[in-house]
């Protein structure tokens, strides 16, 4: 089976990638499989910088083509926070604490001002390949309490108006069809024939 290597240690992201790549005939391989002891420090100040950093670091270490995802939630009423710091907003990769902090900071903010978007930068790097980045986003509204148990991160408090459901109430396939990550992956898929020629 063809493999696609993703420079991630986030199992939620890995599941999102599997929902999108398995139907295309690819097996998704993550850092848990190929570089479990490697830590890549995210020193960038933008999604793009961090995605490039992760893709190029793992690609150089393995000598293969690697895709990396840097993503997050931008809430308008919080001036775009948590943004690039989404994974470490309240505690390091503590999804529950991160959700509590967003809800706390939005207390009293009315629904029409709770607009937000998920953003995703995907970078692809490889030997003999010019590193390339694509972007995807997904518009939503921050709920006042959690709904649903699917997905990861902020999915339970992210309401998707076009589907009238929280992101965590969607199946992996439904999420992939509308998500920031799904939108970015489709753009990358369109570019692959030219990139790999
Ligand atoms: O509810 C969510 N649904 C999503 O679809 C989603 N995508 C991103 N996020 C948030 O943004 C951080 C990314 O930070 P991030 O790109 O550095 O990834 P990460 O540190 O979790 O893993 P890695 O890929 O770097 O190993 C994540 O941890 C989450 O908090 C999401 N939340
Ligand atoms: Mg990270």
mmCIF file with all atom_site columns, C-alpha atoms and ligand atoms in Angstrom:
data_model
loop_
_atom_site.group_PDB
_atom_site.id
_atom_site.type_symbol
_atom_site.label_atom_id
_atom_site.label_alt_id
_atom_site.label_comp_id
_atom_site.label_asym_id
_atom_site.label_entity_id
_atom_site.label_seq_id
_atom_site.pdbx_PDB_ins_code
_atom_site.Cartn_x
_atom_site.Cartn_y
_atom_site.Cartn_z
_atom_site.occupancy
_atom_site.B_iso_or_equiv
_atom_site.pdbx_formal_charge
_atom_site.auth_seq_id
_atom_site.auth_comp_id
_atom_site.auth_asym_id
_atom_site.auth_atom_id
_atom_site.pdbx_PDB_model_num
ATOM   1   C  CA  . UNK A 1 1   ? 0.000   0.000  0.000   1.00 0.00 ? 1   UNK A CA  1
ATOM   2   C  CA  . UNK A 1 2   ? 1.233   3.523  -0.776  1.00 0.00 ? 2   UNK A CA  1
ATOM   3   C  CA  . UNK A 1 3   ? 2.169   5.469  2.349   1.00 0.00 ? 3   UNK A CA  1
ATOM   4   C  CA  . UNK A 1 4   ? 1.898   9.122  3.255   1.00 0.00 ? 4   UNK A CA  1
ATOM   5   C  CA  . UNK A 1 5   ? 4.109   10.330 6.130   1.00 0.00 ? 5   UNK A CA  1
ATOM   6   C  CA  . UNK A 1 6   ? 2.613   13.025 8.366   1.00 0.00 ? 6   UNK A CA  1
ATOM   7   C  CA  . UNK A 1 7   ? 4.918   14.892 10.794  1.00 0.00 ? 7   UNK A CA  1
ATOM   8   C  CA  . UNK A 1 8   ? 2.486   14.787 13.689  1.00 0.00 ? 8   UNK A CA  1
ATOM   9   C  CA  . UNK A 1 9   ? 2.157   13.356 17.166  1.00 0.00 ? 9   UNK A CA  1
ATOM   10  C  CA  . UNK A 1 10  ? -1.506  14.289 17.458  1.00 0.00 ? 10  UNK A CA  1
ATOM   11  C  CA  . UNK A 1 11  ? -3.717  11.186 17.253  1.00 0.00 ? 11  UNK A CA  1
ATOM   12  C  CA  . UNK A 1 12  ? -6.805  13.303 16.531  1.00 0.00 ? 12  UNK A CA  1
ATOM   13  C  CA  . UNK A 1 13  ? -5.143  14.824 13.494  1.00 0.00 ? 13  UNK A CA  1
ATOM   14  C  CA  . UNK A 1 14  ? -3.943  11.371 12.409  1.00 0.00 ? 14  UNK A CA  1
ATOM   15  C  CA  . UNK A 1 15  ? -7.554  10.152 12.422  1.00 0.00 ? 15  UNK A CA  1
ATOM   16  C  CA  . UNK A 1 16  ? -8.626  13.162 10.335  1.00 0.00 ? 16  UNK A CA  1
ATOM   17  C  CA  . UNK A 1 17  ? -5.865  12.360 7.825   1.00 0.00 ? 17  UNK A CA  1
ATOM   18  C  CA  . UNK A 1 18  ? -6.875  8.686  7.726   1.00 0.00 ? 18  UNK A CA  1
ATOM   19  C  CA  . UNK A 1 19  ? -10.485 9.614  6.902   1.00 0.00 ? 19  UNK A CA  1
ATOM   20  C  CA  . UNK A 1 20  ? -9.202  11.688 3.983   1.00 0.00 ? 20  UNK A CA  1
ATOM   21  C  CA  . UNK A 1 21  ? -6.321  9.543  2.674   1.00 0.00 ? 21  UNK A CA  1
ATOM   22  C  CA  . UNK A 1 22  ? -7.619  5.973  3.173   1.00 0.00 ? 22  UNK A CA  1
ATOM   23  C  CA  . UNK A 1 23  ? -10.263 6.339  0.416   1.00 0.00 ? 23  UNK A CA  1
ATOM   24  C  CA  . UNK A 1 24  ? -7.454  7.533  -1.893  1.00 0.00 ? 24  UNK A CA  1
ATOM   25  C  CA  . UNK A 1 25  ? -5.570  4.274  -1.243  1.00 0.00 ? 25  UNK A CA  1
ATOM   26  C  CA  . UNK A 1 26  ? -2.879  5.621  1.111   1.00 0.00 ? 26  UNK A CA  1
ATOM   27  C  CA  . UNK A 1 27  ? -1.798  4.308  4.491   1.00 0.00 ? 27  UNK A CA  1
ATOM   28  C  CA  . UNK A 1 28  ? -1.195  7.180  6.939   1.00 0.00 ? 28  UNK A CA  1
ATOM   29  C  CA  . UNK A 1 29  ? 2.106   6.940  8.826   1.00 0.00 ? 29  UNK A CA  1
ATOM   30  C  CA  . UNK A 1 30  ? 2.850   9.350  11.708  1.00 0.00 ? 30  UNK A CA  1
ATOM   31  C  CA  . UNK A 1 31  ? 5.805   10.188 13.940  1.00 0.00 ? 31  UNK A CA  1
ATOM   32  C  CA  . UNK A 1 32  ? 4.576   7.539  16.369  1.00 0.00 ? 32  UNK A CA  1
ATOM   33  C  CA  . UNK A 1 33  ? 5.545   4.993  13.684  1.00 0.00 ? 33  UNK A CA  1
ATOM   34  C  CA  . UNK A 1 34  ? 8.718   6.503  12.209  1.00 0.00 ? 34  UNK A CA  1
ATOM   35  C  CA  . UNK A 1 35  ? 10.226  8.926  14.772  1.00 0.00 ? 35  UNK A CA  1
ATOM   36  C  CA  . UNK A 1 36  ? 8.603   8.383  18.177  1.00 0.00 ? 36  UNK A CA  1
ATOM   37  C  CA  . UNK A 1 37  ? 11.465  9.965  20.136  1.00 0.00 ? 37  UNK A CA  1
ATOM   38  C  CA  . UNK A 1 38  ? 11.792  13.057 17.964  1.00 0.00 ? 38  UNK A CA  1
ATOM   39  C  CA  . UNK A 1 39  ? 10.489  16.364 19.339  1.00 0.00 ? 39  UNK A CA  1
ATOM   40  C  CA  . UNK A 1 40  ? 10.184  19.285 16.927  1.00 0.00 ? 40  UNK A CA  1
ATOM   41  C  CA  . UNK A 1 41  ? 10.006  22.607 18.744  1.00 0.00 ? 41  UNK A CA  1
ATOM   42  C  CA  . UNK A 1 42  ? 7.408   24.901 17.179  1.00 0.00 ? 42  UNK A CA  1
ATOM   43  C  CA  . UNK A 1 43  ? 9.310   28.179 17.220  1.00 0.00 ? 43  UNK A CA  1
ATOM   44  C  CA  . UNK A 1 44  ? 7.394   29.856 14.374  1.00 0.00 ? 44  UNK A CA  1
ATOM   45  C  CA  . UNK A 1 45  ? 4.909   32.671 14.832  1.00 0.00 ? 45  UNK A CA  1
ATOM   46  C  CA  . UNK A 1 46  ? 2.596   31.601 11.988  1.00 0.00 ? 46  UNK A CA  1
ATOM   47  C  CA  . UNK A 1 47  ? 0.883   28.336 11.009  1.00 0.00 ? 47  UNK A CA  1
ATOM   48  C  CA  . UNK A 1 48  ? 2.909   28.375 7.803   1.00 0.00 ? 48  UNK A CA  1
ATOM   49  C  CA  . UNK A 1 49  ? 6.277   28.702 9.561   1.00 0.00 ? 49  UNK A CA  1
ATOM   50  C  CA  . UNK A 1 50  ? 5.523   25.852 11.946  1.00 0.00 ? 50  UNK A CA  1
ATOM   51  C  CA  . UNK A 1 51  ? 4.165   23.574 9.212   1.00 0.00 ? 51  UNK A CA  1
ATOM   52  C  CA  . UNK A 1 52  ? 7.320   24.127 7.117   1.00 0.00 ? 52  UNK A CA  1
ATOM   53  C  CA  . UNK A 1 53  ? 9.526   23.558 10.166  1.00 0.00 ? 53  UNK A CA  1
ATOM   54  C  CA  . UNK A 1 54  ? 7.839   20.235 10.994  1.00 0.00 ? 54  UNK A CA  1
ATOM   55  C  CA  . UNK A 1 55  ? 7.753   18.971 7.386   1.00 0.00 ? 55  UNK A CA  1
ATOM   56  C  CA  . UNK A 1 56  ? 11.374  19.881 6.595   1.00 0.00 ? 56  UNK A CA  1
ATOM   57  C  CA  . UNK A 1 57  ? 12.781  18.556 9.897   1.00 0.00 ? 57  UNK A CA  1
ATOM   58  C  CA  . UNK A 1 58  ? 11.181  15.120 9.552   1.00 0.00 ? 58  UNK A CA  1
ATOM   59  C  CA  . UNK A 1 59  ? 11.822  14.951 5.808   1.00 0.00 ? 59  UNK A CA  1
ATOM   60  C  CA  . UNK A 1 60  ? 15.555  15.610 6.347   1.00 0.00 ? 60  UNK A CA  1
ATOM   61  C  CA  . UNK A 1 61  ? 15.694  12.985 9.100   1.00 0.00 ? 61  UNK A CA  1
ATOM   62  C  CA  . UNK A 1 62  ? 13.950  10.305 7.007   1.00 0.00 ? 62  UNK A CA  1
ATOM   63  C  CA  . UNK A 1 63  ? 15.039  11.282 3.493   1.00 0.00 ? 63  UNK A CA  1
ATOM   64  C  CA  . UNK A 1 64  ? 11.463  10.946 2.250   1.00 0.00 ? 64  UNK A CA  1
ATOM   65  C  CA  . UNK A 1 65  ? 8.543   13.189 1.326   1.00 0.00 ? 65  UNK A CA  1
ATOM   66  C  CA  . UNK A 1 66  ? 6.697   14.386 4.441   1.00 0.00 ? 66  UNK A CA  1
ATOM   67  C  CA  . UNK A 1 67  ? 3.528   16.409 5.005   1.00 0.00 ? 67  UNK A CA  1
ATOM   68  C  CA  . UNK A 1 68  ? 3.038   18.499 8.166   1.00 0.00 ? 68  UNK A CA  1
ATOM   69  C  CA  . UNK A 1 69  ? -0.037  20.219 9.544   1.00 0.00 ? 69  UNK A CA  1
ATOM   70  C  CA  . UNK A 1 70  ? -0.005  23.279 11.753  1.00 0.00 ? 70  UNK A CA  1
ATOM   71  C  CA  . UNK A 1 71  ? -3.430  24.415 12.729  1.00 0.00 ? 71  UNK A CA  1
ATOM   72  C  CA  . UNK A 1 72  ? -5.548  26.129 15.310  1.00 0.00 ? 72  UNK A CA  1
ATOM   73  C  CA  . UNK A 1 73  ? -8.614  28.078 16.315  1.00 0.00 ? 73  UNK A CA  1
ATOM   74  C  CA  . UNK A 1 74  ? -8.945  31.846 15.822  1.00 0.00 ? 74  UNK A CA  1
ATOM   75  C  CA  . UNK A 1 75  ? -11.746 33.515 17.802  1.00 0.00 ? 75  UNK A CA  1
ATOM   76  C  CA  . UNK A 1 76  ? -12.696 37.010 16.602  1.00 0.00 ? 76  UNK A CA  1
ATOM   77  C  CA  . UNK A 1 77  ? -13.758 38.316 20.036  1.00 0.00 ? 77  UNK A CA  1
ATOM   78  C  CA  . UNK A 1 78  ? -10.349 37.210 21.399  1.00 0.00 ? 78  UNK A CA  1
ATOM   79  C  CA  . UNK A 1 79  ? -8.418  39.037 18.654  1.00 0.00 ? 79  UNK A CA  1
ATOM   80  C  CA  . UNK A 1 80  ? -7.572  35.768 16.902  1.00 0.00 ? 80  UNK A CA  1
ATOM   81  C  CA  . UNK A 1 81  ? -6.498  33.821 20.025  1.00 0.00 ? 81  UNK A CA  1
ATOM   82  C  CA  . UNK A 1 82  ? -5.670  31.046 20.730  1.00 0.00 ? 82  UNK A CA  1
ATOM   83  C  CA  . UNK A 1 83  ? -4.298  30.976 17.146  1.00 0.00 ? 83  UNK A CA  1
ATOM   84  C  CA  . UNK A 1 84  ? -0.822  29.477 16.722  1.00 0.00 ? 84  UNK A CA  1
ATOM   85  C  CA  . UNK A 1 85  ? -0.838  28.682 20.434  1.00 0.00 ? 85  UNK A CA  1
ATOM   86  C  CA  . UNK A 1 86  ? -4.039  26.587 20.270  1.00 0.00 ? 86  UNK A CA  1
ATOM   87  C  CA  . UNK A 1 87  ? -2.374  23.384 21.499  1.00 0.00 ? 87  UNK A CA  1
ATOM   88  C  CA  . UNK A 1 88  ? -0.810  25.157 24.516  1.00 0.00 ? 88  UNK A CA  1
ATOM   89  C  CA  . UNK A 1 89  ? -3.440  27.844 25.323  1.00 0.00 ? 89  UNK A CA  1
ATOM   90  C  CA  . UNK A 1 90  ? -4.145  26.722 28.904  1.00 0.00 ? 90  UNK A CA  1
ATOM   91  C  CA  . UNK A 1 91  ? -2.041  23.620 29.377  1.00 0.00 ? 91  UNK A CA  1
ATOM   92  C  CA  . UNK A 1 92  ? 0.246   21.731 27.026  1.00 0.00 ? 92  UNK A CA  1
ATOM   93  C  CA  . UNK A 1 93  ? -2.076  19.649 24.834  1.00 0.00 ? 93  UNK A CA  1
ATOM   94  C  CA  . UNK A 1 94  ? -4.745  19.674 27.550  1.00 0.00 ? 94  UNK A CA  1
ATOM   95  C  CA  . UNK A 1 95  ? -7.879  19.867 25.356  1.00 0.00 ? 95  UNK A CA  1
ATOM   96  C  CA  . UNK A 1 96  ? -10.237 20.150 28.330  1.00 0.00 ? 96  UNK A CA  1
ATOM   97  C  CA  . UNK A 1 97  ? -8.308  23.018 29.961  1.00 0.00 ? 97  UNK A CA  1
ATOM   98  C  CA  . UNK A 1 98  ? -8.038  24.791 26.601  1.00 0.00 ? 98  UNK A CA  1
ATOM   99  C  CA  . UNK A 1 99  ? -11.819 24.592 26.103  1.00 0.00 ? 99  UNK A CA  1
ATOM   100 C  CA  . UNK A 1 100 ? -12.500 25.870 29.632  1.00 0.00 ? 100 UNK A CA  1
ATOM   101 C  CA  . UNK A 1 101 ? -10.211 28.860 29.028  1.00 0.00 ? 101 UNK A CA  1
ATOM   102 C  CA  . UNK A 1 102 ? -11.897 29.812 25.729  1.00 0.00 ? 102 UNK A CA  1
ATOM   103 C  CA  . UNK A 1 103 ? -15.372 29.552 27.316  1.00 0.00 ? 103 UNK A CA  1
ATOM   104 C  CA  . UNK A 1 104 ? -14.208 31.560 30.340  1.00 0.00 ? 104 UNK A CA  1
ATOM   105 C  CA  . UNK A 1 105 ? -12.777 34.318 28.140  1.00 0.00 ? 105 UNK A CA  1
ATOM   106 C  CA  . UNK A 1 106 ? -15.998 34.458 26.104  1.00 0.00 ? 106 UNK A CA  1
ATOM   107 C  CA  . UNK A 1 107 ? -18.340 34.629 29.090  1.00 0.00 ? 107 UNK A CA  1
ATOM   108 C  CA  . UNK A 1 108 ? -21.128 37.142 28.430  1.00 0.00 ? 108 UNK A CA  1
ATOM   109 C  CA  . UNK A 1 109 ? -20.193 37.525 24.741  1.00 0.00 ? 109 UNK A CA  1
ATOM   110 C  CA  . UNK A 1 110 ? -23.421 37.190 22.684  1.00 0.00 ? 110 UNK A CA  1
ATOM   111 C  CA  . UNK A 1 111 ? -23.813 34.557 19.975  1.00 0.00 ? 111 UNK A CA  1
ATOM   112 C  CA  . UNK A 1 112 ? -23.444 36.988 17.071  1.00 0.00 ? 112 UNK A CA  1
ATOM   113 C  CA  . UNK A 1 113 ? -20.022 38.022 18.381  1.00 0.00 ? 113 UNK A CA  1
ATOM   114 C  CA  . UNK A 1 114 ? -18.767 34.461 18.975  1.00 0.00 ? 114 UNK A CA  1
ATOM   115 C  CA  . UNK A 1 115 ? -17.592 33.925 15.401  1.00 0.00 ? 115 UNK A CA  1
ATOM   116 C  CA  . UNK A 1 116 ? -14.399 31.918 14.881  1.00 0.00 ? 116 UNK A CA  1
ATOM   117 C  CA  . UNK A 1 117 ? -12.539 29.831 12.348  1.00 0.00 ? 117 UNK A CA  1
ATOM   118 C  CA  . UNK A 1 118 ? -10.325 26.812 12.300  1.00 0.00 ? 118 UNK A CA  1
ATOM   119 C  CA  . UNK A 1 119 ? -7.211  27.360 10.198  1.00 0.00 ? 119 UNK A CA  1
ATOM   120 C  CA  . UNK A 1 120 ? -4.777  24.840 8.790   1.00 0.00 ? 120 UNK A CA  1
ATOM   121 C  CA  . UNK A 1 121 ? -1.459  25.174 6.983   1.00 0.00 ? 121 UNK A CA  1
ATOM   122 C  CA  . UNK A 1 122 ? -0.103  22.055 5.315   1.00 0.00 ? 122 UNK A CA  1
ATOM   123 C  CA  . UNK A 1 123 ? 3.500   21.923 4.167   1.00 0.00 ? 123 UNK A CA  1
ATOM   124 C  CA  . UNK A 1 124 ? 4.997   19.251 1.956   1.00 0.00 ? 124 UNK A CA  1
ATOM   125 C  CA  . UNK A 1 125 ? 8.763   18.795 1.896   1.00 0.00 ? 125 UNK A CA  1
ATOM   126 C  CA  . UNK A 1 126 ? 11.053  16.230 0.368   1.00 0.00 ? 126 UNK A CA  1
ATOM   127 C  CA  . UNK A 1 127 ? 14.358  15.560 -1.309  1.00 0.00 ? 127 UNK A CA  1
ATOM   128 C  CA  . UNK A 1 128 ? 14.343  17.266 -4.725  1.00 0.00 ? 128 UNK A CA  1
ATOM   129 C  CA  . UNK A 1 129 ? 11.079  19.009 -3.866  1.00 0.00 ? 129 UNK A CA  1
ATOM   130 C  CA  . UNK A 1 130 ? 10.618  22.712 -3.262  1.00 0.00 ? 130 UNK A CA  1
ATOM   131 C  CA  . UNK A 1 131 ? 8.750   22.997 0.053   1.00 0.00 ? 131 UNK A CA  1
ATOM   132 C  CA  . UNK A 1 132 ? 5.187   24.073 -0.685  1.00 0.00 ? 132 UNK A CA  1
ATOM   133 C  CA  . UNK A 1 133 ? 2.401   25.248 1.635   1.00 0.00 ? 133 UNK A CA  1
ATOM   134 C  CA  . UNK A 1 134 ? -1.376  25.304 1.211   1.00 0.00 ? 134 UNK A CA  1
ATOM   135 C  CA  . UNK A 1 135 ? -4.064  26.658 3.526   1.00 0.00 ? 135 UNK A CA  1
ATOM   136 C  CA  . UNK A 1 136 ? -7.588  25.731 4.530   1.00 0.00 ? 136 UNK A CA  1
ATOM   137 C  CA  . UNK A 1 137 ? -10.140 27.260 6.871   1.00 0.00 ? 137 UNK A CA  1
ATOM   138 C  CA  . UNK A 1 138 ? -13.600 26.569 8.249   1.00 0.00 ? 138 UNK A CA  1
ATOM   139 C  CA  . UNK A 1 139 ? -16.008 29.166 9.669   1.00 0.00 ? 139 UNK A CA  1
ATOM   140 C  CA  . UNK A 1 140 ? -17.997 28.608 12.861  1.00 0.00 ? 140 UNK A CA  1
ATOM   141 C  CA  . UNK A 1 141 ? -19.402 29.963 16.097  1.00 0.00 ? 141 UNK A CA  1
ATOM   142 C  CA  . UNK A 1 142 ? -18.181 29.153 19.627  1.00 0.00 ? 142 UNK A CA  1
ATOM   143 C  CA  . UNK A 1 143 ? -20.890 27.432 21.674  1.00 0.00 ? 143 UNK A CA  1
ATOM   144 C  CA  . UNK A 1 144 ? -21.528 28.144 25.362  1.00 0.00 ? 144 UNK A CA  1
ATOM   145 C  CA  . UNK A 1 145 ? -21.064 24.504 26.301  1.00 0.00 ? 145 UNK A CA  1
ATOM   146 C  CA  . UNK A 1 146 ? -19.674 21.311 24.807  1.00 0.00 ? 146 UNK A CA  1
ATOM   147 C  CA  . UNK A 1 147 ? -21.647 19.216 22.314  1.00 0.00 ? 147 UNK A CA  1
ATOM   148 C  CA  . UNK A 1 148 ? -20.632 15.838 20.871  1.00 0.00 ? 148 UNK A CA  1
ATOM   149 C  CA  . UNK A 1 149 ? -17.782 13.434 21.528  1.00 0.00 ? 149 UNK A CA  1
ATOM   150 C  CA  . UNK A 1 150 ? -16.087 12.970 18.146  1.00 0.00 ? 150 UNK A CA  1
ATOM   151 C  CA  . UNK A 1 151 ? -12.969 14.732 16.916  1.00 0.00 ? 151 UNK A CA  1
ATOM   152 C  CA  . UNK A 1 152 ? -10.447 16.377 19.238  1.00 0.00 ? 152 UNK A CA  1
ATOM   153 C  CA  . UNK A 1 153 ? -9.273  19.710 20.579  1.00 0.00 ? 153 UNK A CA  1
ATOM   154 C  CA  . UNK A 1 154 ? -11.928 22.423 20.411  1.00 0.00 ? 154 UNK A CA  1
ATOM   155 C  CA  . UNK A 1 155 ? -14.339 20.387 18.246  1.00 0.00 ? 155 UNK A CA  1
ATOM   156 C  CA  . UNK A 1 156 ? -17.015 20.116 21.030  1.00 0.00 ? 156 UNK A CA  1
ATOM   157 C  CA  . UNK A 1 157 ? -17.402 23.917 21.282  1.00 0.00 ? 157 UNK A CA  1
ATOM   158 C  CA  . UNK A 1 158 ? -17.149 24.701 17.541  1.00 0.00 ? 158 UNK A CA  1
ATOM   159 C  CA  . UNK A 1 159 ? -20.595 25.013 15.934  1.00 0.00 ? 159 UNK A CA  1
ATOM   160 C  CA  . UNK A 1 160 ? -20.759 24.629 12.160  1.00 0.00 ? 160 UNK A CA  1
ATOM   161 C  CA  . UNK A 1 161 ? -23.729 26.758 10.973  1.00 0.00 ? 161 UNK A CA  1
ATOM   162 C  CA  . UNK A 1 162 ? -23.948 25.138 7.510   1.00 0.00 ? 162 UNK A CA  1
ATOM   163 C  CA  . UNK A 1 163 ? -24.540 21.703 9.121   1.00 0.00 ? 163 UNK A CA  1
ATOM   164 C  CA  . UNK A 1 164 ? -26.342 22.979 12.229  1.00 0.00 ? 164 UNK A CA  1
ATOM   165 C  CA  . UNK A 1 165 ? -24.140 20.742 14.387  1.00 0.00 ? 165 UNK A CA  1
ATOM   166 C  CA  . UNK A 1 166 ? -21.011 20.993 16.510  1.00 0.00 ? 166 UNK A CA  1
ATOM   167 C  CA  . UNK A 1 167 ? -17.813 19.712 14.888  1.00 0.00 ? 167 UNK A CA  1
ATOM   168 C  CA  . UNK A 1 168 ? -17.672 16.969 17.558  1.00 0.00 ? 168 UNK A CA  1
ATOM   169 C  CA  . UNK A 1 169 ? -21.123 15.762 16.439  1.00 0.00 ? 169 UNK A CA  1
ATOM   170 C  CA  . UNK A 1 170 ? -19.833 14.997 12.930  1.00 0.00 ? 170 UNK A CA  1
ATOM   171 C  CA  . UNK A 1 171 ? -18.419 11.661 11.762  1.00 0.00 ? 171 UNK A CA  1
ATOM   172 C  CA  . UNK A 1 172 ? -14.774 11.754 10.614  1.00 0.00 ? 172 UNK A CA  1
ATOM   173 C  CA  . UNK A 1 173 ? -15.986 11.741 6.994   1.00 0.00 ? 173 UNK A CA  1
ATOM   174 C  CA  . UNK A 1 174 ? -18.465 14.592 7.592   1.00 0.00 ? 174 UNK A CA  1
ATOM   175 C  CA  . UNK A 1 175 ? -15.758 16.621 9.346   1.00 0.00 ? 175 UNK A CA  1
ATOM   176 C  CA  . UNK A 1 176 ? -13.324 15.995 6.497   1.00 0.00 ? 176 UNK A CA  1
ATOM   177 C  CA  . UNK A 1 177 ? -15.815 17.264 3.935   1.00 0.00 ? 177 UNK A CA  1
ATOM   178 C  CA  . UNK A 1 178 ? -15.996 20.745 5.494   1.00 0.00 ? 178 UNK A CA  1
ATOM   179 C  CA  . UNK A 1 179 ? -13.006 21.130 7.828   1.00 0.00 ? 179 UNK A CA  1
ATOM   180 C  CA  . UNK A 1 180 ? -9.960  23.389 7.542   1.00 0.00 ? 180 UNK A CA  1
ATOM   181 C  CA  . UNK A 1 181 ? -7.833  20.234 7.270   1.00 0.00 ? 181 UNK A CA  1
ATOM   182 C  CA  . UNK A 1 182 ? -10.048 18.663 4.615   1.00 0.00 ? 182 UNK A CA  1
ATOM   183 C  CA  . UNK A 1 183 ? -10.044 21.867 2.573   1.00 0.00 ? 183 UNK A CA  1
ATOM   184 C  CA  . UNK A 1 184 ? -6.252  22.120 2.773   1.00 0.00 ? 184 UNK A CA  1
ATOM   185 C  CA  . UNK A 1 185 ? -5.753  18.454 1.870   1.00 0.00 ? 185 UNK A CA  1
ATOM   186 C  CA  . UNK A 1 186 ? -7.937  18.831 -1.216  1.00 0.00 ? 186 UNK A CA  1
ATOM   187 C  CA  . UNK A 1 187 ? -5.804  21.790 -2.332  1.00 0.00 ? 187 UNK A CA  1
ATOM   188 C  CA  . UNK A 1 188 ? -2.644  19.761 -1.763  1.00 0.00 ? 188 UNK A CA  1
ATOM   189 C  CA  . UNK A 1 189 ? -4.088  16.824 -3.710  1.00 0.00 ? 189 UNK A CA  1
ATOM   190 C  CA  . UNK A 1 190 ? -4.725  19.157 -6.663  1.00 0.00 ? 190 UNK A CA  1
ATOM   191 C  CA  . UNK A 1 191 ? -1.073  20.283 -6.568  1.00 0.00 ? 191 UNK A CA  1
ATOM   192 C  CA  . UNK A 1 192 ? 0.515   16.840 -6.178  1.00 0.00 ? 192 UNK A CA  1
ATOM   193 C  CA  . UNK A 1 193 ? 0.668   15.928 -9.883  1.00 0.00 ? 193 UNK A CA  1
ATOM   194 C  CA  . UNK A 1 194 ? 2.683   19.103 -10.610 1.00 0.00 ? 194 UNK A CA  1
ATOM   195 C  CA  . UNK A 1 195 ? 4.825   18.812 -7.474  1.00 0.00 ? 195 UNK A CA  1
ATOM   196 C  CA  . UNK A 1 196 ? 5.778   15.199 -8.050  1.00 0.00 ? 196 UNK A CA  1
ATOM   197 C  CA  . UNK A 1 197 ? 5.700   15.237 -11.897 1.00 0.00 ? 197 UNK A CA  1
HETATM 198 O  O1  . LIG B 2 .   ? -11.087 21.074 17.734  1.00 0.00 ? 1   LIG B O1  1
HETATM 199 C  C1  . LIG B 2 .   ? -10.147 21.063 16.955  1.00 0.00 ? 1   LIG B C1  1
HETATM 200 N  N1  . LIG B 2 .   ? -10.325 20.483 15.741  1.00 0.00 ? 1   LIG B N1  1
HETATM 201 C  C2  . LIG B 2 .   ? -9.418  20.491 14.787  1.00 0.00 ? 1   LIG B C2  1
HETATM 202 O  O2  . LIG B 2 .   ? -9.614  19.934 13.699  1.00 0.00 ? 1   LIG B O2  1
HETATM 203 C  C3  . LIG B 2 .   ? -8.190  21.141 15.110  1.00 0.00 ? 1   LIG B C3  1
HETATM 204 N  N2  . LIG B 2 .   ? -7.080  21.347 14.426  1.00 0.00 ? 1   LIG B N2  1
HETATM 205 C  C4  . LIG B 2 .   ? -6.251  21.991 15.248  1.00 0.00 ? 1   LIG B C4  1
HETATM 206 N  N3  . LIG B 2 .   ? -6.824  22.209 16.442  1.00 0.00 ? 1   LIG B N3  1
HETATM 207 C  C5  . LIG B 2 .   ? -6.236  22.857 17.631  1.00 0.00 ? 1   LIG B C5  1
HETATM 208 O  O3  . LIG B 2 .   ? -4.989  23.398 17.285  1.00 0.00 ? 1   LIG B O3  1
HETATM 209 C  C6  . LIG B 2 .   ? -3.911  22.621 17.838  1.00 0.00 ? 1   LIG B C6  1
HETATM 210 C  C7  . LIG B 2 .   ? -2.925  22.348 16.751  1.00 0.00 ? 1   LIG B C7  1
HETATM 211 O  O4  . LIG B 2 .   ? -1.609  22.619 17.155  1.00 0.00 ? 1   LIG B O4  1
HETATM 212 P  P1  . LIG B 2 .   ? -0.466  21.985 16.278  1.00 0.00 ? 1   LIG B P1  1
HETATM 213 O  O5  . LIG B 2 .   ? -0.746  22.247 14.843  1.00 0.00 ? 1   LIG B O5  1
HETATM 214 O  O6  . LIG B 2 .   ? 0.845   22.359 16.810  1.00 0.00 ? 1   LIG B O6  1
HETATM 215 O  O7  . LIG B 2 .   ? -0.691  20.426 16.487  1.00 0.00 ? 1   LIG B O7  1
HETATM 216 P  P2  . LIG B 2 .   ? -0.330  19.484 17.704  1.00 0.00 ? 1   LIG B P2  1
HETATM 217 O  O8  . LIG B 2 .   ? 0.740   20.113 18.563  1.00 0.00 ? 1   LIG B O8  1
HETATM 218 O  O9  . LIG B 2 .   ? -1.581  19.107 18.391  1.00 0.00 ? 1   LIG B O9  1
HETATM 219 O  O10 . LIG B 2 .   ? 0.271   18.204 16.960  1.00 0.00 ? 1   LIG B O10 1
HETATM 220 P  P3  . LIG B 2 .   ? 1.554   18.175 15.974  1.00 0.00 ? 1   LIG B P3  1
HETATM 221 O  O11 . LIG B 2 .   ? 0.996   17.919 14.601  1.00 0.00 ? 1   LIG B O11 1
HETATM 222 O  O12 . LIG B 2 .   ? 2.248   19.491 16.063  1.00 0.00 ? 1   LIG B O12 1
HETATM 223 O  O13 . LIG B 2 .   ? 2.387   17.047 16.456  1.00 0.00 ? 1   LIG B O13 1
HETATM 224 C  C8  . LIG B 2 .   ? -4.555  21.332 18.296  1.00 0.00 ? 1   LIG B C8  1
HETATM 225 O  O14 . LIG B 2 .   ? -3.847  20.691 19.342  1.00 0.00 ? 1   LIG B O14 1
HETATM 226 C  C9  . LIG B 2 .   ? -5.933  21.801 18.705  1.00 0.00 ? 1   LIG B C9  1
HETATM 227 O  O15 . LIG B 2 .   ? -5.892  22.431 19.951  1.00 0.00 ? 1   LIG B O15 1
HETATM 228 C  C10 . LIG B 2 .   ? -8.011  21.688 16.379  1.00 0.00 ? 1   LIG B C10 1
HETATM 229 N  N4  . LIG B 2 .   ? -8.981  21.633 17.303  1.00 0.00 ? 1   LIG B N4  1
HETATM 230 MG MG1 . LIG B 2 .   ? 2.278   20.945 17.706  1.00 0.00 ? 2   LIG B MG1 1
#
